[in-house]
Coordinates of C-alpha atoms in Angstrom, one line a residue:
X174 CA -7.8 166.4 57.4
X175 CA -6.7 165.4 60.7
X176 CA -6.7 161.1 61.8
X177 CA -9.4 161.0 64.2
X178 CA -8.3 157.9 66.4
X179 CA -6.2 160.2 68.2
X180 CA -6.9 163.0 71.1
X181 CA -4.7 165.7 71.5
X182 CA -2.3 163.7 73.5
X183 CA -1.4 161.7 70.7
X184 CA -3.5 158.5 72.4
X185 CA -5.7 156.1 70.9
X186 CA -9.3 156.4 71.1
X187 CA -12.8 154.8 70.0
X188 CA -14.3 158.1 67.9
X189 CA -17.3 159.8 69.9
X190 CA -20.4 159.4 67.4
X191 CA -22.8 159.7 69.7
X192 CA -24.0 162.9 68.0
X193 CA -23.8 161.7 64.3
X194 CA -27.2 160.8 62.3
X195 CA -27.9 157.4 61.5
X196 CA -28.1 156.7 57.8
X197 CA -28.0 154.0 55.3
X198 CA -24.6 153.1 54.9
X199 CA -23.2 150.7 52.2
X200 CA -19.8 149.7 51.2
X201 CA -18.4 147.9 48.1
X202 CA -15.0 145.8 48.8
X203 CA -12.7 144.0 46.1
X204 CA -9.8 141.9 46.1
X205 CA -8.6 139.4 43.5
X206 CA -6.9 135.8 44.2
X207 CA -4.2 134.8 41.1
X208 CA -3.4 130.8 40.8
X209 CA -2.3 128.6 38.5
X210 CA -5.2 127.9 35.4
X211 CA -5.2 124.3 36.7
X212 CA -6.2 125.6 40.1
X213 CA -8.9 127.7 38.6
X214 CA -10.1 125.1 36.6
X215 CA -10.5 122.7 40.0
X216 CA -12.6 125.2 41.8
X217 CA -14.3 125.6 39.2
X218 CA -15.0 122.4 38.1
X219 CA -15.8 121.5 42.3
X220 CA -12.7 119.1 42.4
X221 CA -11.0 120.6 45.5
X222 CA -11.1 117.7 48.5
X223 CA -12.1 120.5 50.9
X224 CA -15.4 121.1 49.4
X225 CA -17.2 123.6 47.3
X226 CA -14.4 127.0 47.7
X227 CA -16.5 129.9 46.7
X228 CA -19.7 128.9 49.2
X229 CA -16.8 128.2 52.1
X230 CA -15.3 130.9 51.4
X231 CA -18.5 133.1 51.0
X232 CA -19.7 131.9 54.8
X233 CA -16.4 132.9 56.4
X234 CA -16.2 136.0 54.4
X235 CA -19.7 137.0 55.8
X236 CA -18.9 135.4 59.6
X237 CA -15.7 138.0 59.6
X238 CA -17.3 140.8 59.0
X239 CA -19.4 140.4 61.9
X240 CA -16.6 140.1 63.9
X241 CA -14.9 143.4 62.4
X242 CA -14.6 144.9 65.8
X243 CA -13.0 142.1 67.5
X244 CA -9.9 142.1 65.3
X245 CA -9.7 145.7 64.7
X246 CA -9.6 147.7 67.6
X247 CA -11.5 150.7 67.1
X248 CA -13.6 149.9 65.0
X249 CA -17.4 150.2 66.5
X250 CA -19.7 147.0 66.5
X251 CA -22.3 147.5 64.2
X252 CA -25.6 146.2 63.0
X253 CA -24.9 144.9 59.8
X254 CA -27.9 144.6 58.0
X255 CA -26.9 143.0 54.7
X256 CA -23.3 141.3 53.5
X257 CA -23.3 139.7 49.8
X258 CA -19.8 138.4 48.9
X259 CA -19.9 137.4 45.4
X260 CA -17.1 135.1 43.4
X261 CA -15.7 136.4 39.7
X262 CA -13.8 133.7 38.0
X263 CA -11.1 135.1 35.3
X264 CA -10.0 132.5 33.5
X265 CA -8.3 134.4 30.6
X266 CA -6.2 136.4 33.9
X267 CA -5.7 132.7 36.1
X268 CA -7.5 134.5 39.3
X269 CA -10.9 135.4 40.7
X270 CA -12.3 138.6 41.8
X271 CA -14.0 138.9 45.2
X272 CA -16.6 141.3 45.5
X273 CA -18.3 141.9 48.6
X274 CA -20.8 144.4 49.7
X275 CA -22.1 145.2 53.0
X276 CA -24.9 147.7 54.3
X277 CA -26.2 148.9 58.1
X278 CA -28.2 151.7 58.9
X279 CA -26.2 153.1 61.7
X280 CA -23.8 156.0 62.5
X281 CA -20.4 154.9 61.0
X282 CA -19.7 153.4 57.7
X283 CA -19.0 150.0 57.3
X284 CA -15.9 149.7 54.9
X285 CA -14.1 147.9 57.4
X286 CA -16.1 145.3 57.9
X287 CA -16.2 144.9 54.1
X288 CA -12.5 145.0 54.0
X289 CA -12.2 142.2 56.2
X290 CA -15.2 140.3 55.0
X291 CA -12.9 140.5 51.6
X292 CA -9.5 139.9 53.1
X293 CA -11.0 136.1 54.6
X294 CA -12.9 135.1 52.1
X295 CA -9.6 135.2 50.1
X296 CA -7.7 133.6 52.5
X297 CA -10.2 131.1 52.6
X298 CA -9.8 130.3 49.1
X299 CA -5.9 130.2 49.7
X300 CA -6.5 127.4 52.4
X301 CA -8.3 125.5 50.2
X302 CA -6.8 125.5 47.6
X303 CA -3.0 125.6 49.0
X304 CA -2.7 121.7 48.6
X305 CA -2.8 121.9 45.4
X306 CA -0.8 125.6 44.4
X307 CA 1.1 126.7 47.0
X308 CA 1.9 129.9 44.7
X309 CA -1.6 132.0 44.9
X310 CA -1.3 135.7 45.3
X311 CA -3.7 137.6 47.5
X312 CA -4.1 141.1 46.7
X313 CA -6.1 144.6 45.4
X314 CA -7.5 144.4 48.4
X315 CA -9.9 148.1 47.6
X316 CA -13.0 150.3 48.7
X317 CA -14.8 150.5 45.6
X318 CA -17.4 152.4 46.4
X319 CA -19.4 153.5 49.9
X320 CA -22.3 156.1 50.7
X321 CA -23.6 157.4 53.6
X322 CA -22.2 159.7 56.2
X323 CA -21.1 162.9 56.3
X324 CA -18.4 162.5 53.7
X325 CA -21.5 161.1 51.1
X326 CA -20.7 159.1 48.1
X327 CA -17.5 157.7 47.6
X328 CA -16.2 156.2 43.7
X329 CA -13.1 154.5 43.0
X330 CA -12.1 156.2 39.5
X331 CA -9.9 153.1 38.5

């Protein structure tokens, strides 16, 4: 397997898919935000002066993924046709799981875009919420599962 954001001069490029297919295309993001069970509990309960977290956090989750290729540099711009970010409370664990999932019909995958989609939609809950705990822990940030492509189907094990 050789990293294909490189040509044979060791430079940076854009990948040349020009010739690839377009196919459906789907990718399934997680992450998880830990806090304190009070913080949880406020969220939850729709006590946090900033406003309702999961549906803030939801719209700037969806808004970054459309801008994927304007914060990462080679990544293509895409025609996202679909991106669902959905909230998981824990209470028993003190966090919440962020699931997001995003689909396009194009030549390249779109894991990126659901990586970042994830990424801000858990920050956003951190702003929110960062009055009140100042000790929330973004992370698991993972591809969970993709199709599409060349490389097909794609399933995280654990």
């Amino acid at each position: 397997m050789s990293l294909t954001h490189f040509n044979e001069k060791g430079q940076a490029r854009m990948v040349d898919i020009t010739g690839k297919p377009i196919t459906e295309r789907v990718a399934v993001i997680e992450g998880f935000v830990k806090m304190k069970p009070e913080t949880l509990e406020l969220i939850l309960n729709k006590e946090i002066a900033k406003g309702d977290v999961f549906q803030v956090a939801r719209l700037a989750g969806i808004m970054a993924a459309k801008m994927t290729p304007h914060l990462i540099p080679l990544c293509h711009p895409l025609p996202i046709t679909s991106v669902e970010i959905d909230f998981e409370p824990d209470i028993k664990n003190s966090q919440v799981k962020i699931k997001t999932t995003v689909k396009t019909s194009g030549q390249t995958g779109v894991e990126m875009e659901g990586m970042v989609a994830t990424s801000i939609a858990a920050l956003t809950v951190y702003d929110m919420c960062k009055a009140v705990d100042k000790e929330m822990i973004i992370g698991e940030i993972k591809l969970i599962y993709k199709s599409g492509g060349k490389s097909g189907e794609f399933i995280r094990k654990t």
